[in-house]
Tab-separated table of C-alpha atoms in Angstrom:
chain	number	residue	atom	x	y	z
Y	6	UNK	CA	0.094	0.108	-0.161
Y	7	UNK	CA	0.885	3.801	-0.325
Y	8	UNK	CA	2.326	6.296	1.818
Y	9	UNK	CA	-0.605	7.567	4.209
Y	10	UNK	CA	0.554	11.077	2.781
Y	11	UNK	CA	-1.260	9.966	-0.382
Y	12	UNK	CA	-4.477	9.216	1.871
Y	13	UNK	CA	-4.430	12.387	3.987
Y	14	UNK	CA	-4.078	15.267	1.604
Y	15	UNK	CA	-4.184	18.998	2.507
Y	16	UNK	CA	-5.315	21.471	-0.091
Y	17	UNK	CA	-8.484	23.359	-1.240
Y	18	UNK	CA	-11.940	22.088	-1.376
Y	19	UNK	CA	-14.781	21.388	-2.612
Y	20	UNK	CA	-13.471	18.398	-4.095
Y	21	UNK	CA	-10.444	15.742	-3.804
Y	22	UNK	CA	-10.914	14.331	-6.927
Y	23	UNK	CA	-12.302	17.826	-8.947
Y	24	UNK	CA	-10.051	20.488	-7.305
Y	25	UNK	CA	-6.928	18.725	-5.390
Y	26	UNK	CA	-6.363	16.230	-8.317
Y	27	UNK	CA	-6.652	18.960	-10.829
Y	28	UNK	CA	-4.523	20.913	-8.941
Y	29	UNK	CA	-1.687	18.656	-9.071
Y	30	UNK	CA	-1.494	17.378	-12.112
Y	31	UNK	CA	-1.184	21.019	-13.650
Y	32	UNK	CA	1.598	21.619	-11.041
Y	33	UNK	CA	3.140	18.531	-12.169
Y	34	UNK	CA	2.692	19.176	-15.726
Y	35	UNK	CA	4.192	22.616	-15.670
Y	36	UNK	CA	7.249	21.194	-13.362
Y	37	UNK	CA	8.040	18.808	-16.164
Y	38	UNK	CA	7.388	21.374	-19.014
Y	39	UNK	CA	8.457	24.742	-18.164
Y	40	UNK	CA	8.980	26.343	-21.274
Y	41	UNK	CA	4.582	25.702	-22.328
Y	42	UNK	CA	3.341	29.100	-22.137
Y	43	UNK	CA	-0.176	28.071	-23.200
Y	44	UNK	CA	-2.225	25.336	-21.926
Y	45	UNK	CA	-5.401	23.334	-23.334
Y	46	UNK	CA	-7.624	21.281	-20.747
Y	47	UNK	CA	-10.474	18.964	-21.938
Y	48	UNK	CA	-12.511	17.262	-18.983
Y	49	UNK	CA	-14.111	14.368	-19.346
Y	50	UNK	CA	-16.609	12.168	-17.390
Y	51	UNK	CA	-17.570	13.060	-13.836
Y	52	UNK	CA	-14.933	15.962	-14.308
Y	53	UNK	CA	-16.840	17.508	-16.811
Y	54	UNK	CA	-20.377	17.040	-15.747
Y	55	UNK	CA	-20.029	18.279	-12.153
Y	56	UNK	CA	-16.589	20.227	-12.837
Y	57	UNK	CA	-18.396	23.711	-12.585
Y	58	UNK	CA	-20.086	22.631	-9.338
Y	59	UNK	CA	-16.925	21.552	-8.252
Y	60	UNK	CA	-14.877	24.657	-8.968
Y	61	UNK	CA	-12.584	22.246	-11.425
Y	62	UNK	CA	-12.420	25.063	-13.994
Y	63	UNK	CA	-11.530	27.822	-11.378
Y	64	UNK	CA	-8.714	25.672	-9.897
Y	65	UNK	CA	-7.170	24.647	-13.229
Y	66	UNK	CA	-7.127	28.718	-14.045
Y	67	UNK	CA	-5.665	29.692	-11.076
Y	68	UNK	CA	-2.961	26.923	-11.019
Y	69	UNK	CA	-1.743	28.101	-14.727
Y	70	UNK	CA	-2.217	31.778	-13.958
Y	71	UNK	CA	-0.618	33.909	-15.253
Y	72	UNK	CA	-0.308	31.749	-18.107
Y	73	UNK	CA	-3.574	31.287	-20.105
Y	74	UNK	CA	-5.567	28.103	-20.787
Y	75	UNK	CA	-8.377	27.235	-22.504
Y	76	UNK	CA	-10.977	24.776	-20.813
Y	77	UNK	CA	-13.267	22.471	-22.677
Y	78	UNK	CA	-16.131	19.698	-21.148
Y	79	UNK	CA	-16.670	16.435	-22.841
Y	80	UNK	CA	-19.229	14.254	-21.114
Y	81	UNK	CA	-17.815	11.247	-23.187
Y	82	UNK	CA	-14.200	10.076	-23.508
Y	83	UNK	CA	-12.462	6.662	-25.009
Y	84	UNK	CA	-10.697	6.448	-21.925
Y	85	UNK	CA	-12.240	3.498	-19.381
Y	86	UNK	CA	-11.833	5.214	-16.435
Y	87	UNK	CA	-14.728	7.616	-15.517
Y	88	UNK	CA	-13.012	10.827	-14.390
Y	89	UNK	CA	-10.161	12.720	-16.242
Y	90	UNK	CA	-8.617	15.610	-17.872
Y	91	UNK	CA	-6.167	16.014	-21.001
Y	92	UNK	CA	-3.685	18.634	-20.506
Y	93	UNK	CA	-1.864	19.941	-24.013
Y	94	UNK	CA	0.739	22.785	-23.609
Y	95	UNK	CA	2.117	24.901	-26.310
Y	96	UNK	CA	5.578	26.658	-26.973
Y	97	UNK	CA	6.057	30.211	-27.476
Y	98	UNK	CA	6.112	29.134	-31.044
Y	99	UNK	CA	2.764	27.218	-31.017
Y	100	UNK	CA	3.894	23.915	-31.235
Y	101	UNK	CA	2.748	21.390	-29.090
Y	102	UNK	CA	4.930	20.417	-25.901
Y	103	UNK	CA	3.557	17.231	-24.579
Y	104	UNK	CA	-0.274	15.818	-23.882
Y	105	UNK	CA	-1.032	14.048	-20.820
Y	106	UNK	CA	-4.199	11.846	-20.011
Y	107	UNK	CA	-4.687	12.312	-16.477
Y	108	UNK	CA	-6.852	10.197	-14.414
Y	109	UNK	CA	-8.404	11.223	-10.894
Y	110	UNK	CA	-8.296	8.403	-8.656
Y	111	UNK	CA	-10.122	9.775	-5.822
Y	112	UNK	CA	-8.596	11.700	-2.703
Y	113	UNK	CA	-6.423	13.589	-4.838
Y	114	UNK	CA	-4.635	10.726	-6.543
Y	115	UNK	CA	-3.716	10.969	-9.960
Y	116	UNK	CA	-2.526	8.892	-12.513
Y	117	UNK	CA	-0.853	10.020	-15.925
Y	118	UNK	CA	-1.097	7.443	-18.593
Y	119	UNK	CA	1.618	8.377	-20.698
Y	120	UNK	CA	3.947	8.931	-18.187
Y	121	UNK	CA	5.497	6.761	-14.913
Y	122	UNK	CA	5.886	9.811	-12.438
Y	123	UNK	CA	6.258	7.153	-9.330
Y	124	UNK	CA	3.119	8.695	-7.996
Y	125	UNK	CA	1.920	5.310	-6.350
Y	126	UNK	CA	4.952	3.934	-4.772
Y	127	UNK	CA	4.481	1.165	-2.074
Y	128	UNK	CA	5.231	1.802	1.449
Y	129	UNK	CA	3.664	-1.216	3.283
Y	130	UNK	CA	4.289	-4.897	2.619
Y	131	UNK	CA	0.444	-5.819	3.361
Y	132	UNK	CA	-2.426	-4.911	1.078
Y	133	UNK	CA	-5.497	-6.604	3.075
Y	134	UNK	CA	-6.688	-5.875	6.465
Y	135	UNK	CA	-6.482	-9.731	7.570
Y	136	UNK	CA	-2.645	-9.620	6.986
Y	137	UNK	CA	-2.122	-6.718	8.769
Y	138	UNK	CA	-3.973	-8.180	12.156
Y	139	UNK	CA	-1.832	-11.243	11.606
Y	140	UNK	CA	1.062	-9.037	11.664
Y	141	UNK	CA	0.219	-7.547	14.572
Y	142	UNK	CA	-0.953	-10.812	16.455
Y	143	UNK	CA	2.796	-12.121	15.618
Y	144	UNK	CA	4.577	-9.197	16.594
Y	145	UNK	CA	1.969	-8.388	19.396
Y	146	UNK	CA	1.669	-4.669	18.407
Y	147	UNK	CA	-1.388	-2.847	18.256
Y	148	UNK	CA	-2.964	-1.352	14.938
Y	149	UNK	CA	-2.064	1.991	15.748
Y	150	UNK	CA	1.752	0.945	16.079
Y	151	UNK	CA	1.861	-0.836	12.711
Y	152	UNK	CA	2.407	2.500	10.499
Y	153	UNK	CA	5.814	3.544	12.497
Y	154	UNK	CA	6.989	-0.098	11.312
Y	155	UNK	CA	7.326	1.062	7.699
Y	156	UNK	CA	6.876	4.820	7.591
Y	157	UNK	CA	8.460	6.554	10.791
Y	158	UNK	CA	8.272	9.719	9.491
Y	159	UNK	CA	4.834	9.850	8.943
Y	160	UNK	CA	4.210	11.437	12.512
Y	161	UNK	CA	5.109	15.002	11.015
Y	162	UNK	CA	2.658	14.947	8.175
Y	163	UNK	CA	-0.114	13.757	10.531
Y	164	UNK	CA	0.824	16.590	12.790
Y	165	UNK	CA	0.150	18.821	10.006
Y	166	UNK	CA	-2.936	16.917	9.091
Y	167	UNK	CA	-4.208	17.147	12.835
Y	168	UNK	CA	-3.557	20.949	12.757
Y	169	UNK	CA	-5.301	21.586	9.603
Y	170	UNK	CA	-8.457	19.525	10.914
Y	171	UNK	CA	-8.858	21.926	14.074
Y	172	UNK	CA	-8.125	24.898	12.184
Y	173	UNK	CA	-10.877	24.191	9.392
Y	174	UNK	CA	-13.315	22.967	12.058
Y	175	UNK	CA	-12.634	26.062	14.111
Y	176	UNK	CA	-12.757	28.434	11.058
Y	177	UNK	CA	-16.347	26.955	10.388
Y	178	UNK	CA	-17.833	27.056	13.713
Y	179	UNK	CA	-16.873	30.946	13.492
Y	180	UNK	CA	-18.443	31.818	10.023
Y	181	UNK	CA	-21.866	32.726	8.933
Y	182	UNK	CA	-23.304	33.760	5.597
Y	183	UNK	CA	-24.345	31.917	2.230
Y	184	UNK	CA	-22.195	29.398	0.422
Y	185	UNK	CA	-21.384	30.155	-2.982
Y	186	UNK	CA	-23.168	28.687	-6.014
Y	187	UNK	CA	-27.053	29.073	-7.335
Y	188	UNK	CA	-28.006	26.447	-4.295
Y	189	UNK	CA	-27.751	29.652	-2.020
Y	190	UNK	CA	-27.283	27.425	1.233
Y	191	UNK	CA	-26.695	29.431	4.201
Y	192	UNK	CA	-24.162	27.994	6.417
Y	193	UNK	CA	-25.696	26.418	10.053
Y	194	UNK	CA	-22.791	25.355	11.864
Y	195	UNK	CA	-22.409	28.190	14.075
Y	196	UNK	CA	-26.016	28.069	14.884
Y	197	UNK	CA	-26.044	24.565	15.617
Y	198	UNK	CA	-23.047	24.983	17.846
Y	199	UNK	CA	-24.895	27.533	19.668
Y	200	UNK	CA	-27.927	25.272	19.887
Y	201	UNK	CA	-25.988	22.556	21.371
Y	202	UNK	CA	-24.888	24.691	23.983
Y	203	UNK	CA	-28.294	25.380	25.039
Y	204	UNK	CA	-28.957	21.563	25.736
Y	205	UNK	CA	-28.088	19.621	29.068
Y	206	UNK	CA	-25.242	17.903	29.485
Y	207	UNK	CA	-25.970	14.112	27.950
Y	208	UNK	CA	-25.916	12.161	24.877
Y	209	UNK	CA	-28.061	14.537	22.628
Y	210	UNK	CA	-26.011	17.722	23.481
Y	211	UNK	CA	-22.709	15.566	22.502
Y	212	UNK	CA	-24.620	14.538	19.279
Y	213	UNK	CA	-25.574	18.096	18.092
Y	214	UNK	CA	-22.088	18.967	19.001
Y	215	UNK	CA	-20.468	16.839	16.721
Y	216	UNK	CA	-23.138	17.444	13.988
Y	217	UNK	CA	-22.142	20.963	14.109
Y	218	UNK	CA	-18.404	19.881	13.863
Y	219	UNK	CA	-19.074	17.822	10.906
Y	220	UNK	CA	-21.102	20.955	9.425
Y	221	UNK	CA	-18.335	23.461	9.907
Y	222	UNK	CA	-15.705	21.391	8.093
Y	223	UNK	CA	-17.902	20.514	5.436
Y	224	UNK	CA	-19.029	24.199	5.134
Y	225	UNK	CA	-15.457	25.255	4.971
Y	226	UNK	CA	-14.938	22.639	2.212
Y	227	UNK	CA	-17.750	24.006	0.267
Y	228	UNK	CA	-16.584	27.488	0.228
Y	229	UNK	CA	-13.050	26.485	-1.072
Y	230	UNK	CA	-11.140	26.530	1.850
Y	231	UNK	CA	-8.064	24.522	2.888
Y	232	UNK	CA	-9.224	21.153	4.400
Y	233	UNK	CA	-7.875	17.253	4.450
Y	234	UNK	CA	-9.028	14.873	2.259
Y	235	UNK	CA	-9.974	11.884	5.027
Y	236	UNK	CA	-10.290	10.073	2.562
Y	237	UNK	CA	-11.886	12.817	0.403
Y	238	UNK	CA	-12.755	16.197	0.435
Y	239	UNK	CA	-16.535	15.136	0.156
Y	240	UNK	CA	-16.330	13.274	3.300
Y	241	UNK	CA	-14.014	15.493	4.923
Y	242	UNK	CA	-16.118	16.541	7.781
Y	243	UNK	CA	-16.075	13.264	9.883
Y	244	UNK	CA	-12.784	12.584	10.710
Y	245	UNK	CA	-12.131	16.353	11.125
Y	246	UNK	CA	-15.244	16.279	13.588
Y	247	UNK	CA	-14.200	13.497	15.653
Y	248	UNK	CA	-10.454	14.673	15.604
Y	249	UNK	CA	-12.150	18.114	16.880
Y	250	UNK	CA	-14.360	16.447	19.610
Y	251	UNK	CA	-11.748	14.401	20.966
Y	252	UNK	CA	-9.368	17.357	21.246
Y	253	UNK	CA	-11.762	19.679	22.576
Y	254	UNK	CA	-14.498	17.914	24.215
Y	255	UNK	CA	-12.672	14.934	25.702
Y	256	UNK	CA	-9.292	16.377	25.942
Y	257	UNK	CA	-7.041	13.517	24.333
Y	258	UNK	CA	-3.523	14.130	23.743
Y	259	UNK	CA	-2.226	15.270	20.307
Y	260	UNK	CA	-0.043	12.255	20.585
Y	261	UNK	CA	-3.107	10.136	20.979
Y	262	UNK	CA	-5.178	11.856	18.112
Y	263	UNK	CA	-1.955	11.203	15.869
Y	264	UNK	CA	-1.804	7.392	16.776
Y	265	UNK	CA	-5.314	7.474	15.983
Y	266	UNK	CA	-5.200	9.360	12.543
Y	267	UNK	CA	-2.444	6.813	11.419
Y	268	UNK	CA	-4.654	3.881	12.706
Y	269	UNK	CA	-7.500	4.835	10.838
Y	270	UNK	CA	-5.448	5.980	8.077
Y	271	UNK	CA	-4.901	1.953	7.569
Y	272	UNK	CA	-8.398	1.053	6.876
Y	273	UNK	CA	-8.556	4.006	4.242
Y	274	UNK	CA	-5.526	2.796	2.827
Y	275	UNK	CA	-6.894	-0.984	2.531
Y	276	UNK	CA	-10.070	0.488	0.595
Y	277	UNK	CA	-8.075	2.370	-1.427
Y	278	UNK	CA	-5.880	-0.136	-2.562
Y	279	UNK	CA	-8.648	-3.102	-3.029
Y	280	UNK	CA	-11.845	-0.940	-4.010
Y	281	UNK	CA	-11.977	2.564	-4.418
Y	282	UNK	CA	-12.109	5.894	-2.640
Y	283	UNK	CA	-13.873	7.868	-5.727
Y	284	UNK	CA	-17.336	8.935	-5.867
Y	285	UNK	CA	-17.101	8.881	-9.646
Y	286	UNK	CA	-16.039	5.073	-9.380
Y	287	UNK	CA	-18.026	3.626	-6.477
Y	288	UNK	CA	-20.661	6.216	-5.373
Y	289	UNK	CA	-20.788	7.729	-1.812
Y	290	UNK	CA	-19.829	4.639	-0.116
Y	291	UNK	CA	-16.370	4.784	-1.170
Y	292	UNK	CA	-16.439	8.189	0.147
Y	293	UNK	CA	-18.540	8.505	3.122
Y	294	UNK	CA	-18.658	4.768	3.943
Y	295	UNK	CA	-14.653	5.073	4.154
Y	296	UNK	CA	-14.883	7.669	5.945
Y	297	UNK	CA	-16.988	6.321	8.726
Y	298	UNK	CA	-14.930	3.055	8.708
Y	299	UNK	CA	-11.847	5.150	9.553
Y	300	UNK	CA	-13.895	7.023	12.382
Y	301	UNK	CA	-15.292	4.113	13.751
Y	302	UNK	CA	-11.794	2.167	14.167
Y	303	UNK	CA	-9.960	5.184	15.344
Y	304	UNK	CA	-13.086	5.517	18.119
Y	305	UNK	CA	-12.604	2.133	18.829
Y	306	UNK	CA	-8.599	2.507	19.410
Y	307	UNK	CA	-9.614	5.515	21.977
Y	308	UNK	CA	-12.081	3.418	23.847
Y	309	UNK	CA	-9.313	0.706	24.286
Y	310	UNK	CA	-10.904	-1.947	22.210
Y	311	UNK	CA	-8.481	-4.282	20.787
Y	312	UNK	CA	-7.079	-4.959	17.338
Y	313	UNK	CA	-9.813	-7.354	16.522
Y	314	UNK	CA	-12.923	-5.246	17.904
Y	315	UNK	CA	-11.299	-2.112	16.273
Y	316	UNK	CA	-11.692	-3.953	12.782
Y	317	UNK	CA	-15.216	-5.122	13.742
Y	318	UNK	CA	-15.950	-1.419	13.838
Y	319	UNK	CA	-14.641	-0.504	10.795
Y	320	UNK	CA	-16.387	-3.466	9.205
Y	321	UNK	CA	-19.512	-1.867	10.768
Y	322	UNK	CA	-18.804	1.636	9.784
Y	323	UNK	CA	-18.663	0.608	6.111
Y	324	UNK	CA	-21.435	-2.114	5.806
Y	325	UNK	CA	-24.276	-0.084	6.488
Y	326	UNK	CA	-23.414	2.506	3.696
Y	327	UNK	CA	-23.155	-0.263	1.081
Y	328	UNK	CA	-25.075	0.942	-2.013
Y	329	UNK	CA	-25.006	4.584	-1.050
Y	330	UNK	CA	-25.432	6.723	-4.143
Y	331	UNK	CA	-23.273	10.001	-4.885
Y	332	UNK	CA	-25.825	12.039	-6.468
Y	333	UNK	CA	-24.682	16.050	-5.586
Y	334	UNK	CA	-27.707	18.478	-6.391
Y	335	UNK	CA	-26.111	21.135	-8.928
Y	336	UNK	CA	-22.824	19.242	-8.831
Y	337	UNK	CA	-21.907	20.958	-5.511
Y	338	UNK	CA	-20.777	19.120	-2.747
Y	339	UNK	CA	-23.772	20.850	-0.266
Y	340	UNK	CA	-26.501	18.676	-0.793
Y	341	UNK	CA	-26.629	16.073	0.223
Y	342	UNK	CA	-22.980	15.862	1.389
Y	343	UNK	CA	-22.874	18.185	4.508
Y	344	UNK	CA	-25.553	16.509	6.191
Y	345	UNK	CA	-24.493	13.281	5.291
Y	346	UNK	CA	-21.075	14.014	6.890
Y	347	UNK	CA	-22.907	14.898	10.237
Y	348	UNK	CA	-25.026	11.562	10.061
Y	349	UNK	CA	-22.214	9.249	9.332
Y	350	UNK	CA	-20.147	11.095	12.039
Y	351	UNK	CA	-22.878	9.805	14.576
Y	352	UNK	CA	-23.051	6.449	12.949
Y	353	UNK	CA	-19.153	6.039	13.642
Y	354	UNK	CA	-19.515	6.493	17.619
Y	355	UNK	CA	-22.255	3.810	17.220
Y	356	UNK	CA	-20.138	1.466	15.117
Y	357	UNK	CA	-17.594	1.537	18.118
Y	358	UNK	CA	-19.968	1.107	20.749
Y	359	UNK	CA	-21.591	-1.943	18.590
Y	360	UNK	CA	-18.446	-3.193	18.029
Y	361	UNK	CA	-17.611	-3.244	21.613
Y	362	UNK	CA	-20.285	-5.108	23.140
Y	363	UNK	CA	-21.610	-7.432	20.363
Y	364	UNK	CA	-17.779	-8.226	19.761
Y	365	UNK	CA	-17.835	-9.173	23.263
Y	366	UNK	CA	-20.666	-12.075	22.676
Y	367	UNK	CA	-19.413	-13.495	19.319
Y	368	UNK	CA	-16.884	-13.158	16.550
Y	369	UNK	CA	-17.976	-11.290	13.459
Y	370	UNK	CA	-18.935	-13.444	10.311
Y	371	UNK	CA	-18.170	-10.347	8.045
Y	372	UNK	CA	-14.641	-9.346	7.978
Y	373	UNK	CA	-13.714	-5.904	6.931
Y	374	UNK	CA	-11.621	-7.158	3.693
Y	375	UNK	CA	-15.208	-9.320	3.118
Y	376	UNK	CA	-16.741	-5.649	2.992
Y	377	UNK	CA	-14.132	-3.695	1.222
Y	378	UNK	CA	-14.545	-6.304	-1.628
Y	379	UNK	CA	-18.762	-5.958	-1.465
Y	380	UNK	CA	-18.306	-2.230	-1.666
Y	381	UNK	CA	-16.308	-2.547	-4.838
Y	382	UNK	CA	-18.768	-5.072	-6.590
Y	383	UNK	CA	-21.321	-2.693	-5.319
Y	384	UNK	CA	-19.736	0.192	-6.711
Y	385	UNK	CA	-19.624	-1.315	-10.239
Y	386	UNK	CA	-23.303	-2.222	-10.114
Y	387	UNK	CA	-24.366	1.352	-9.425
Y	388	UNK	CA	-25.123	3.353	-12.766
Y	389	UNK	CA	-23.443	6.138	-14.112
Y	390	UNK	CA	-26.410	8.431	-13.117
Y	391	UNK	CA	-25.473	7.958	-9.248
Y	392	UNK	CA	-21.838	8.310	-9.520
Y	393	UNK	CA	-20.941	11.941	-9.308
Y	394	UNK	CA	-22.302	13.054	-12.615
Y	395	UNK	CA	-25.475	14.716	-11.159
Y	396	UNK	CA	-27.354	12.869	-14.041
Y	397	UNK	CA	-30.107	11.081	-11.304
Y	398	UNK	CA	-31.065	10.935	-7.708
Y	399	UNK	CA	-31.457	13.689	-5.798
Y	400	UNK	CA	-29.606	15.813	-8.212
Y	401	UNK	CA	-32.693	15.454	-10.838
Y	402	UNK	CA	-35.257	16.213	-7.940
Y	403	UNK	CA	-34.021	19.097	-6.335
Y	404	UNK	CA	-34.519	22.340	-8.148
Y	405	UNK	CA	-31.616	24.586	-8.418
Y	406	UNK	CA	-33.445	27.756	-8.402
Y	407	UNK	CA	-35.110	27.452	-4.963
Y	408	UNK	CA	-33.434	28.939	-1.912
Y	409	UNK	CA	-33.141	27.506	1.545
Y	410	UNK	CA	-34.860	29.424	3.587
Y	411	UNK	CA	-33.582	30.099	7.277
Y	412	UNK	CA	-36.295	29.109	10.193
Y	413	UNK	CA	-36.688	32.298	12.517
Y	414	UNK	CA	-35.334	31.413	15.997
Y	415	UNK	CA	-38.353	30.923	18.341
Y	416	UNK	CA	-38.329	33.393	21.611
Y	417	UNK	CA	-37.375	30.549	24.188
Y	418	UNK	CA	-33.753	30.221	21.624
Y	419	UNK	CA	-32.998	33.494	22.041
Y	420	UNK	CA	-28.930	33.077	22.261
Y	421	UNK	CA	-27.926	36.194	23.518
Y	422	UNK	CA	-29.822	35.624	26.942
Y	423	UNK	CA	-27.903	32.789	27.352
Y	424	UNK	CA	-24.075	33.534	26.505
Y	425	UNK	CA	-22.641	35.957	23.454
Y	426	UNK	CA	-21.057	34.055	20.763
Y	427	UNK	CA	-17.589	35.866	22.014
Y	428	UNK	CA	-17.757	33.519	24.873
Y	429	UNK	CA	-18.872	30.732	23.291
Y	430	UNK	CA	-15.988	30.808	20.911
Y	431	UNK	CA	-13.114	31.968	22.758
Y	432	UNK	CA	-11.728	28.585	23.337
Y	433	UNK	CA	-12.096	28.151	19.586
Y	434	UNK	CA	-8.922	30.180	18.374
Y	435	UNK	CA	-6.306	27.720	16.704
Y	436	UNK	CA	-2.594	28.446	17.421
Y	437	UNK	CA	-0.359	27.051	14.617
Y	438	UNK	CA	2.995	27.994	16.140
Y	439	UNK	CA	1.821	26.666	19.712
Y	440	UNK	CA	0.689	23.262	17.996
Y	441	UNK	CA	4.051	22.860	16.190
Y	442	UNK	CA	5.861	23.552	19.689
Y	443	UNK	CA	3.848	20.832	21.596
Y	444	UNK	CA	4.429	18.558	18.979
Y	445	UNK	CA	8.221	19.249	19.099
Y	446	UNK	CA	8.072	18.759	22.629
Y	447	UNK	CA	6.240	15.840	22.400
Y	448	UNK	CA	8.645	13.924	20.339
Y	449	UNK	CA	6.315	11.194	19.757
Y	450	UNK	CA	7.069	7.678	20.158
Y	451	UNK	CA	5.173	4.615	18.904
């Protein structure tokens, strides 16, 4: 399997496959052909069908700027892979420098058909979770320790991932206004967070807090702000919400959170290697389903479960997202994506809880590898209309011209009577320098 750096990627939203991947492709092309002064880009498949809503054309122009480029959209293409772009660069005399056909594999990963750029070098010797579990049992180590056997330098990257997740949620909780695009969707994370603080301590309060964190991260992503693909931008709210919760509400250390991210990344990597994390290939089960599995495993680890039960939690998280379609309204990563992240965040909590208690009574018949193979098969059976093309499902049922209306707050929920926003948000500030200093002092060992 590849490095966890290829799974957790930091960059601009709203879509890892539609913004991160094209951005990376354009950057690599310019690095290889610095003499090119003009570019012609053709988007095909899902990139063409939902590229405008996902800001694909915008990120391509920004990446090539100040050099000129033209962009065209072609729904059908001879390539077998359903998501990609063709880049042609031209010299000052008008001659063609080179042509690249680039496939967006999901999560920001790309593959160039014409050249081997060694973008997918293998780091880990095991490709399946059962193999990893057997290895951990043989050497008597935790799943969280496994990545350090082969990629000890990943700690620094995961520290940056943690920082960005915390910063993204914090920024999203403090933001207000309307998200860009024709849906005119209002941000609600801040209001949801304020509502949660009106609820007495208990399960309901925790659930609404978690939901507000997921909304916050997803609304930042939809606004094109910097986020972490975990494993994709469309599912970025789940891991970010859980990390934020366990850091701010539970009080786990940065070292523990970084180990949790490493462990969760193993499950995401297994899915990426043996199935797909691309909504254009496997539907939303590949994105939100994988993120829920990752989050479920991380929570199980935080709860002190053993390796077998951690894998069971991840299996539950994935299994009950099988068949989930990717049908974004208007091609935007908003409806149903934002709300779906909140639901999956709560489902991750439940999956870890079920694994803990059901797993104490019996061994699970379905392994994580089983459910990954099933997800791959199911994704292949999903029609094109339900794989990030906006040609079916919710995308064809919801009117783009109808503006979402905000509900007036009832008098009994006058938030200003309880506490001011400044008081509530005073603990949400994120200090990058302070975080780096903490990581250096920790000198995290696995």
